[in-house]
PDB file of C-alpha atoms in Angstrom:
ATOM      1  CA  ASP A 210      14.781   7.423 -13.744  1.00  0.00           C
ATOM      2  CA  GLN A 211      10.649   7.859 -13.135  1.00  0.00           C
ATOM      3  CA  GLN A 212       9.674   8.214 -16.861  1.00  0.00           C
ATOM      4  CA  VAL A 213       6.240   8.670 -15.488  1.00  0.00           C
ATOM      5  CA  LYS A 214       5.420  11.967 -13.632  1.00  0.00           C
ATOM      6  CA  GLN A 215       2.347  13.168 -11.438  1.00  0.00           C
ATOM      7  CA  ASN A 216       3.522  16.385 -10.127  1.00  0.00           C
ATOM      8  CA  SER A 217      -0.258  17.524  -8.153  1.00  0.00           C
ATOM      9  CA  PRO A 218       0.441  15.030  -5.294  1.00  0.00           C
ATOM     10  CA  SER A 219      -3.826  16.267  -4.693  1.00  0.00           C
ATOM     11  CA  LEU A 220      -6.960  17.060  -5.607  1.00  0.00           C
ATOM     12  CA  SER A 221      -9.388  17.821  -3.977  1.00  0.00           C
ATOM     13  CA  VAL A 222     -12.751  18.511  -6.366  1.00  0.00           C
ATOM     14  CA  GLN A 223     -16.584  19.688  -5.342  1.00  0.00           C
ATOM     15  CA  GLU A 224     -19.153  16.951  -5.849  1.00  0.00           C
ATOM     16  CA  GLY A 225     -20.342  17.038  -9.303  1.00  0.00           C
ATOM     17  CA  ARG A 226     -17.708  19.287 -10.905  1.00  0.00           C
ATOM     18  CA  ILE A 227     -14.780  18.329 -12.920  1.00  0.00           C
ATOM     19  CA  SER A 228     -11.678  16.740 -11.905  1.00  0.00           C
ATOM     20  CA  ILE A 229      -8.295  17.068 -13.312  1.00  0.00           C
ATOM     21  CA  LEU A 230      -5.331  14.822 -13.763  1.00  0.00           C
ATOM     22  CA  ASN A 231      -2.640  15.506 -15.375  1.00  0.00           C
ATOM     23  CA  CYS A 232       0.265  13.270 -16.104  1.00  0.00           C
ATOM     24  CA  ASP A 233       3.514  13.464 -17.870  1.00  0.00           C
ATOM     25  CA  TYR A 234       5.870  10.980 -19.604  1.00  0.00           C
ATOM     26  CA  THR A 235       9.594  11.622 -20.819  1.00  0.00           C
ATOM     27  CA  ASN A 236       9.781   8.110 -22.907  1.00  0.00           C
ATOM     28  CA  SER A 237       8.608   8.528 -26.331  1.00  0.00           C
ATOM     29  CA  MET A 238       8.473   4.343 -26.880  1.00  0.00           C
ATOM     30  CA  PHE A 239       5.494   4.199 -24.686  1.00  0.00           C
ATOM     31  CA  ASP A 240       2.342   3.969 -26.728  1.00  0.00           C
ATOM     32  CA  TYR A 241      -0.144   2.591 -24.486  1.00  0.00           C
ATOM     33  CA  PHE A 242      -1.118   4.603 -21.624  1.00  0.00           C
ATOM     34  CA  LEU A 243      -4.126   3.420 -18.498  1.00  0.00           C
ATOM     35  CA  TRP A 244      -5.273   5.598 -15.858  1.00  0.00           C
ATOM     36  CA  TYR A 245      -5.893   3.166 -12.126  1.00  0.00           C
ATOM     37  CA  LYS A 246      -7.857   3.857  -9.116  1.00  0.00           C
ATOM     38  CA  LYS A 247      -6.922   2.234  -5.813  1.00  0.00           C
ATOM     39  CA  TYR A 248      -8.957   3.008  -2.486  1.00  0.00           C
ATOM     40  CA  PRO A 249      -6.241   2.404   0.910  1.00  0.00           C
ATOM     41  CA  ALA A 250      -5.394  -1.687   1.457  1.00  0.00           C
ATOM     42  CA  GLU A 251      -6.556  -2.161  -2.213  1.00  0.00           C
ATOM     43  CA  GLY A 252      -5.329  -3.042  -5.080  1.00  0.00           C
ATOM     44  CA  PRO A 253      -5.263  -0.643  -8.339  1.00  0.00           C
ATOM     45  CA  THR A 254      -8.120  -1.272 -10.538  1.00  0.00           C
ATOM     46  CA  PHE A 255      -7.395  -0.805 -13.830  1.00  0.00           C
ATOM     47  CA  LEU A 256     -10.080   1.977 -15.350  1.00  0.00           C
ATOM     48  CA  ILE A 257      -9.388   3.205 -18.789  1.00  0.00           C
ATOM     49  CA  SER A 258      -6.908   3.866 -20.991  1.00  0.00           C
ATOM     50  CA  ILE A 259      -5.762   5.002 -24.777  1.00  0.00           C
ATOM     51  CA  SER A 260      -3.701   3.636 -27.296  1.00  0.00           C
ATOM     52  CA  SER A 261      -1.153   5.987 -29.097  1.00  0.00           C
ATOM     53  CA  ILE A 262      -3.116   6.258 -32.108  1.00  0.00           C
ATOM     54  CA  LYS A 263      -5.603   7.974 -30.594  1.00  0.00           C
ATOM     55  CA  ASP A 264      -6.248  11.728 -29.595  1.00  0.00           C
ATOM     56  CA  LYS A 265      -9.302  10.371 -26.972  1.00  0.00           C
ATOM     57  CA  ASN A 266     -10.860   7.370 -24.998  1.00  0.00           C
ATOM     58  CA  GLU A 267     -14.325   8.188 -23.748  1.00  0.00           C
ATOM     59  CA  ASP A 268     -15.913   5.409 -20.809  1.00  0.00           C
ATOM     60  CA  GLY A 269     -19.039   7.287 -18.176  1.00  0.00           C
ATOM     61  CA  ARG A 270     -17.791   9.795 -16.731  1.00  0.00           C
ATOM     62  CA  PHE A 271     -14.084   8.864 -17.050  1.00  0.00           C
ATOM     63  CA  THR A 272     -12.521  10.843 -20.210  1.00  0.00           C
ATOM     64  CA  VAL A 273      -8.101  10.668 -21.042  1.00  0.00           C
ATOM     65  CA  PHE A 274      -7.428  12.388 -23.407  1.00  0.00           C
ATOM     66  CA  LEU A 275      -3.064  11.674 -24.910  1.00  0.00           C
ATOM     67  CA  ASN A 276      -0.848  15.011 -26.274  1.00  0.00           C
ATOM     68  CA  LYS A 277       1.613  12.541 -27.978  1.00  0.00           C
ATOM     69  CA  SER A 278       4.320  16.190 -28.992  1.00  0.00           C
ATOM     70  CA  ALA A 279       3.643  17.647 -25.570  1.00  0.00           C
ATOM     71  CA  LYS A 280       4.081  13.487 -24.434  1.00  0.00           C
ATOM     72  CA  HIS A 281       1.084  15.145 -21.413  1.00  0.00           C
ATOM     73  CA  LEU A 282      -2.139  13.049 -20.567  1.00  0.00           C
ATOM     74  CA  SER A 283      -5.268  14.147 -18.048  1.00  0.00           C
ATOM     75  CA  LEU A 284      -8.197  12.292 -16.795  1.00  0.00           C
ATOM     76  CA  HIS A 285     -10.649  14.100 -16.580  1.00  0.00           C
ATOM     77  CA  ILE A 286     -13.796  12.850 -14.587  1.00  0.00           C
ATOM     78  CA  VAL A 287     -17.595  14.663 -15.018  1.00  0.00           C
ATOM     79  CA  PRO A 288     -19.430  14.758 -12.896  1.00  0.00           C
ATOM     80  CA  SER A 289     -16.946  13.891  -9.237  1.00  0.00           C
ATOM     81  CA  GLN A 290     -18.320  11.344  -6.943  1.00  0.00           C
ATOM     82  CA  PRO A 291     -17.470  10.592  -2.974  1.00  0.00           C
ATOM     83  CA  GLY A 292     -16.385   6.887  -4.480  1.00  0.00           C
ATOM     84  CA  ASP A 293     -14.495   8.196  -6.207  1.00  0.00           C
ATOM     85  CA  SER A 294     -12.220   9.624  -3.619  1.00  0.00           C
ATOM     86  CA  ALA A 295      -9.501   7.859  -4.356  1.00  0.00           C
ATOM     87  CA  VAL A 296      -6.036   8.003  -5.549  1.00  0.00           C
ATOM     88  CA  TYR A 297      -5.328   7.462  -9.359  1.00  0.00           C
ATOM     89  CA  PHE A 298      -2.637   5.867 -11.058  1.00  0.00           C
ATOM     90  CA  CYS A 299      -0.964   6.950 -14.671  1.00  0.00           C
ATOM     91  CA  ALA A 300       1.298   3.932 -16.896  1.00  0.00           C
ATOM     92  CA  ALA A 301       2.260   3.727 -19.228  1.00  0.00           C
ATOM     93  CA  THR A 302       3.757   0.701 -21.539  1.00  0.00           C
ATOM     94  CA  LYS A 303       5.075  -0.299 -25.040  1.00  0.00           C
ATOM     95  CA  THR A 304       2.678  -2.463 -26.877  1.00  0.00           C
ATOM     96  CA  ASN A 305       3.302  -5.945 -26.275  1.00  0.00           C
ATOM     97  CA  ASP A 306       5.543  -5.462 -23.505  1.00  0.00           C
ATOM     98  CA  TYR A 307       2.526  -4.966 -20.382  1.00  0.00           C
ATOM     99  CA  LYS A 308       5.238  -3.571 -17.798  1.00  0.00           C
ATOM    100  CA  LEU A 309       3.650  -0.699 -16.844  1.00  0.00           C
ATOM    101  CA  SER A 310       5.663   1.854 -15.583  1.00  0.00           C
ATOM    102  CA  PHE A 311       3.654   3.630 -12.571  1.00  0.00           C
ATOM    103  CA  GLY A 312       3.627   8.112 -11.573  1.00  0.00           C
ATOM    104  CA  ALA A 313       3.358   8.708  -8.457  1.00  0.00           C
ATOM    105  CA  GLY A 314      -0.310   8.899  -7.859  1.00  0.00           C
ATOM    106  CA  THR A 315      -2.631  11.708  -7.219  1.00  0.00           C
ATOM    107  CA  THR A 316      -4.844  11.684  -4.418  1.00  0.00           C
ATOM    108  CA  VAL A 317      -8.620  12.694  -4.739  1.00  0.00           C
ATOM    109  CA  THR A 318     -10.770  14.810  -2.759  1.00  0.00           C
ATOM    110  CA  VAL A 319     -14.622  15.020  -3.977  1.00  0.00           C
ATOM    111  CA  ARG A 320     -16.500  17.406  -1.130  1.00  0.00           C
ATOM    112  CA  ALA A 321     -19.685  17.035  -0.672  1.00  0.00           C
TER     113      ALA A 321
ATOM    114  CA  GLU B 109     -14.216 -15.208 -11.143  1.00  0.00           C
ATOM    115  CA  ALA B 110     -11.942 -15.057  -8.149  1.00  0.00           C
ATOM    116  CA  GLY B 111      -9.368 -11.873  -8.264  1.00  0.00           C
ATOM    117  CA  VAL B 112      -6.346 -12.382  -7.478  1.00  0.00           C
ATOM    118  CA  ALA B 113      -5.418 -13.016  -3.701  1.00  0.00           C
ATOM    119  CA  GLN B 114      -1.649 -12.757  -1.899  1.00  0.00           C
ATOM    120  CA  SER B 115      -1.107 -13.976   1.223  1.00  0.00           C
ATOM    121  CA  PRO B 116      -0.601 -12.423   4.374  1.00  0.00           C
ATOM    122  CA  ARG B 117      -2.008  -9.326   4.669  1.00  0.00           C
ATOM    123  CA  TYR B 118       0.524  -7.989   6.330  1.00  0.00           C
ATOM    124  CA  LYS B 119       4.150  -8.495   7.861  1.00  0.00           C
ATOM    125  CA  ILE B 120       5.800  -6.923  10.492  1.00  0.00           C
ATOM    126  CA  ILE B 121       9.695  -8.323  10.555  1.00  0.00           C
ATOM    127  CA  GLU B 122      13.467  -7.430  11.964  1.00  0.00           C
ATOM    128  CA  LYS B 123      16.141  -5.456  10.066  1.00  0.00           C
ATOM    129  CA  ARG B 124      17.656  -8.682   8.681  1.00  0.00           C
ATOM    130  CA  GLN B 125      14.923 -11.695   8.846  1.00  0.00           C
ATOM    131  CA  SER B 126      13.605 -13.134   6.074  1.00  0.00           C
ATOM    132  CA  VAL B 127       9.856 -13.275   4.449  1.00  0.00           C
ATOM    133  CA  ALA B 128       8.378 -14.156   2.554  1.00  0.00           C
ATOM    134  CA  PHE B 129       5.115 -13.761   0.514  1.00  0.00           C
ATOM    135  CA  TRP B 130       2.848 -15.784  -1.225  1.00  0.00           C
ATOM    136  CA  CYS B 131       0.334 -14.644  -5.082  1.00  0.00           C
ATOM    137  CA  ASN B 132      -2.365 -17.122  -6.788  1.00  0.00           C
ATOM    138  CA  PRO B 133      -2.801 -14.813 -10.184  1.00  0.00           C
ATOM    139  CA  ILE B 134      -6.454 -15.438 -11.458  1.00  0.00           C
ATOM    140  CA  SER B 135      -7.375 -18.833 -12.983  1.00  0.00           C
ATOM    141  CA  GLY B 136      -5.597 -19.157 -16.583  1.00  0.00           C
ATOM    142  CA  HIS B 137      -3.790 -15.924 -16.424  1.00  0.00           C
ATOM    143  CA  ALA B 138      -0.383 -17.391 -17.638  1.00  0.00           C
ATOM    144  CA  THR B 139       1.199 -13.863 -17.323  1.00  0.00           C
ATOM    145  CA  LEU B 140       2.338 -12.810 -12.898  1.00  0.00           C
ATOM    146  CA  TYR B 141       3.990  -9.325 -12.307  1.00  0.00           C
ATOM    147  CA  TRP B 142       5.397  -8.619  -9.005  1.00  0.00           C
ATOM    148  CA  TYR B 143       5.697  -4.792  -7.841  1.00  0.00           C
ATOM    149  CA  GLN B 144       6.602  -3.133  -5.398  1.00  0.00           C
ATOM    150  CA  GLN B 145       5.468   0.184  -3.641  1.00  0.00           C
ATOM    151  CA  ILE B 146       7.381   1.862  -1.960  1.00  0.00           C
ATOM    152  CA  LEU B 147       4.895   5.269   0.574  1.00  0.00           C
ATOM    153  CA  GLY B 148       4.344   7.854  -1.473  1.00  0.00           C
ATOM    154  CA  GLN B 149       5.301   6.143  -5.158  1.00  0.00           C
ATOM    155  CA  GLY B 150       4.314   4.368  -7.741  1.00  0.00           C
ATOM    156  CA  PRO B 151       3.949   0.447  -7.525  1.00  0.00           C
ATOM    157  CA  LYS B 152       7.621  -0.839  -9.671  1.00  0.00           C
ATOM    158  CA  LEU B 153       8.293  -3.713 -11.171  1.00  0.00           C
ATOM    159  CA  LEU B 154      10.774  -6.052  -9.814  1.00  0.00           C
ATOM    160  CA  ILE B 155       9.869  -9.392 -11.839  1.00  0.00           C
ATOM    161  CA  GLN B 156       7.549 -11.131 -14.372  1.00  0.00           C
ATOM    162  CA  PHE B 157       6.713 -14.421 -15.061  1.00  0.00           C
ATOM    163  CA  GLN B 158       5.146 -15.652 -18.064  1.00  0.00           C
ATOM    164  CA  ASN B 159       4.421 -19.098 -17.493  1.00  0.00           C
ATOM    165  CA  ASN B 160       6.895 -20.596 -15.279  1.00  0.00           C
ATOM    166  CA  GLY B 161       9.699 -18.641 -16.714  1.00  0.00           C
ATOM    167  CA  VAL B 162      11.119 -15.514 -15.734  1.00  0.00           C
ATOM    168  CA  VAL B 163      11.061 -12.518 -19.085  1.00  0.00           C
ATOM    169  CA  ASP B 164      12.627  -9.421 -17.108  1.00  0.00           C
ATOM    170  CA  ASP B 165      13.921  -9.486 -13.026  1.00  0.00           C
ATOM    171  CA  SER B 166      15.838  -6.015 -14.550  1.00  0.00           C
ATOM    172  CA  GLN B 167      14.832  -4.796 -11.109  1.00  0.00           C
ATOM    173  CA  LEU B 168      15.018  -6.809  -8.737  1.00  0.00           C
ATOM    174  CA  PRO B 169      17.901  -6.613  -6.329  1.00  0.00           C
ATOM    175  CA  LYS B 170      18.676 -10.454  -6.832  1.00  0.00           C
ATOM    176  CA  ASP B 171      21.288 -10.154  -3.557  1.00  0.00           C
ATOM    177  CA  ARG B 172      18.547 -10.286  -1.384  1.00  0.00           C
ATOM    178  CA  PHE B 173      15.034 -10.602  -3.620  1.00  0.00           C
ATOM    179  CA  SER B 174      14.178 -14.128  -5.061  1.00  0.00           C
ATOM    180  CA  ALA B 175      10.839 -15.250  -6.437  1.00  0.00           C
ATOM    181  CA  GLU B 176       9.458 -18.555  -8.300  1.00  0.00           C
ATOM    182  CA  ARG B 177       6.823 -19.405  -9.555  1.00  0.00           C
ATOM    183  CA  LEU B 178       6.400 -23.823  -9.648  1.00  0.00           C
ATOM    184  CA  LYS B 179       4.087 -25.098 -11.857  1.00  0.00           C
ATOM    185  CA  GLY B 180       3.257 -21.936 -13.692  1.00  0.00           C
ATOM    186  CA  VAL B 181       0.436 -21.565 -11.813  1.00  0.00           C
ATOM    187  CA  ASP B 182       1.211 -19.677  -8.339  1.00  0.00           C
ATOM    188  CA  SER B 183       3.973 -17.613  -7.188  1.00  0.00           C
ATOM    189  CA  THR B 184       6.985 -16.380  -3.896  1.00  0.00           C
ATOM    190  CA  LEU B 185       8.430 -13.541  -3.348  1.00  0.00           C
ATOM    191  CA  LYS B 186      11.095 -13.763  -0.286  1.00  0.00           C
ATOM    192  CA  ILE B 187      13.266 -11.967   0.652  1.00  0.00           C
ATOM    193  CA  GLN B 188      16.633 -12.715   3.197  1.00  0.00           C
ATOM    194  CA  PRO B 189      18.500 -10.392   4.835  1.00  0.00           C
ATOM    195  CA  ALA B 190      14.942  -8.163   5.058  1.00  0.00           C
ATOM    196  CA  LYS B 191      16.878  -3.983   4.880  1.00  0.00           C
ATOM    197  CA  LEU B 192      14.458  -1.388   6.231  1.00  0.00           C
ATOM    198  CA  GLU B 193      13.969   0.113   3.456  1.00  0.00           C
ATOM    199  CA  ASP B 194      12.229  -2.844   1.619  1.00  0.00           C
ATOM    200  CA  SER B 195       8.529  -1.306   3.745  1.00  0.00           C
ATOM    201  CA  ALA B 196       6.676  -1.243   1.551  1.00  0.00           C
ATOM    202  CA  VAL B 197       2.919  -2.964  -0.636  1.00  0.00           C
ATOM    203  CA  TYR B 198       4.457  -5.681  -2.408  1.00  0.00           C
ATOM    204  CA  LEU B 199       1.769  -5.840  -4.531  1.00  0.00           C
ATOM    205  CA  CYS B 200       1.367  -9.016  -7.722  1.00  0.00           C
ATOM    206  CA  ALA B 201      -0.662  -9.101 -11.297  1.00  0.00           C
ATOM    207  CA  SER B 202      -1.583 -11.191 -12.970  1.00  0.00           C
ATOM    208  CA  SER B 203      -2.972 -10.556 -16.628  1.00  0.00           C
ATOM    209  CA  ALA B 204      -3.716 -12.924 -19.483  1.00  0.00           C
ATOM    210  CA  LEU B 205      -1.467 -13.668 -22.651  1.00  0.00           C
ATOM    211  CA  GLY B 206      -1.763 -10.005 -24.998  1.00  0.00           C
ATOM    212  CA  GLY B 207      -4.566  -8.139 -22.984  1.00  0.00           C
ATOM    213  CA  TYR B 208      -4.203  -5.106 -20.096  1.00  0.00           C
ATOM    214  CA  TYR B 209      -7.942  -5.712 -19.793  1.00  0.00           C
ATOM    215  CA  GLY B 210      -7.326  -8.531 -17.687  1.00  0.00           C
ATOM    216  CA  TYR B 211      -4.218  -7.168 -15.766  1.00  0.00           C
ATOM    217  CA  THR B 212      -5.144  -7.469 -12.659  1.00  0.00           C
ATOM    218  CA  PHE B 213      -3.655  -6.489  -9.209  1.00  0.00           C
ATOM    219  CA  GLY B 214      -4.244  -8.558  -5.690  1.00  0.00           C
ATOM    220  CA  SER B 215      -4.996  -5.887  -2.162  1.00  0.00           C
ATOM    221  CA  GLY B 216      -1.290  -6.715  -1.411  1.00  0.00           C
ATOM    222  CA  THR B 217       1.529  -7.505   1.543  1.00  0.00           C
ATOM    223  CA  ARG B 218       1.864  -4.433   3.134  1.00  0.00           C
ATOM    224  CA  LEU B 219       6.207  -4.964   4.639  1.00  0.00           C
ATOM    225  CA  THR B 220       7.285  -3.128   8.357  1.00  0.00           C
ATOM    226  CA  VAL B 221      10.540  -4.039   8.756  1.00  0.00           C
ATOM    227  CA  VAL B 222      12.427  -2.574  12.141  1.00  0.00           C
TER     228      VAL B 222
END
């Protein structure tokens, strides 16, 4: 059973505009959420995370929003840059568990 | 700080053959994970080690997959015999106790079973 879902397999955005990536989860026990970025032939790298006690976390151009009642989170990238072109994975876990459940990923293409 | 090292980078084998993957985690990281990523899907946890003990192997197909982490450092994942559906990227990750920020993935081993 897929507990973390990213329903948009791909996203194309113009350089300088906002990229919005969405993620839904079904397991109400999840209380920690992470976003990873993956380039071809490389492993995923940590981007940003959020605990369920918060509804927003910001790090430079990246902001993650969490809506616990809807079991939904989103990643905003502003402004989008060509180097942001990659696959983005949403992941969820329970605190002190450390086993990550991943979504299928969203491929972001930033157009010049 | 050196990253998580994995080898080989690529492997092509015939079905029913055996294969082994190696992972060397970041120095000092107590926890080591093996994930399987099938094309078009997110990584799926196969097994989690804490030092040299298994914490969770509930999703490891134990009839054909085995893993060990001798001396609590590097680890080997083996498949015997391989099936076509085992074609995937096998990712190793490691983390320090009690933290997510150091949760670091290696570049993976891409396995193709023909």
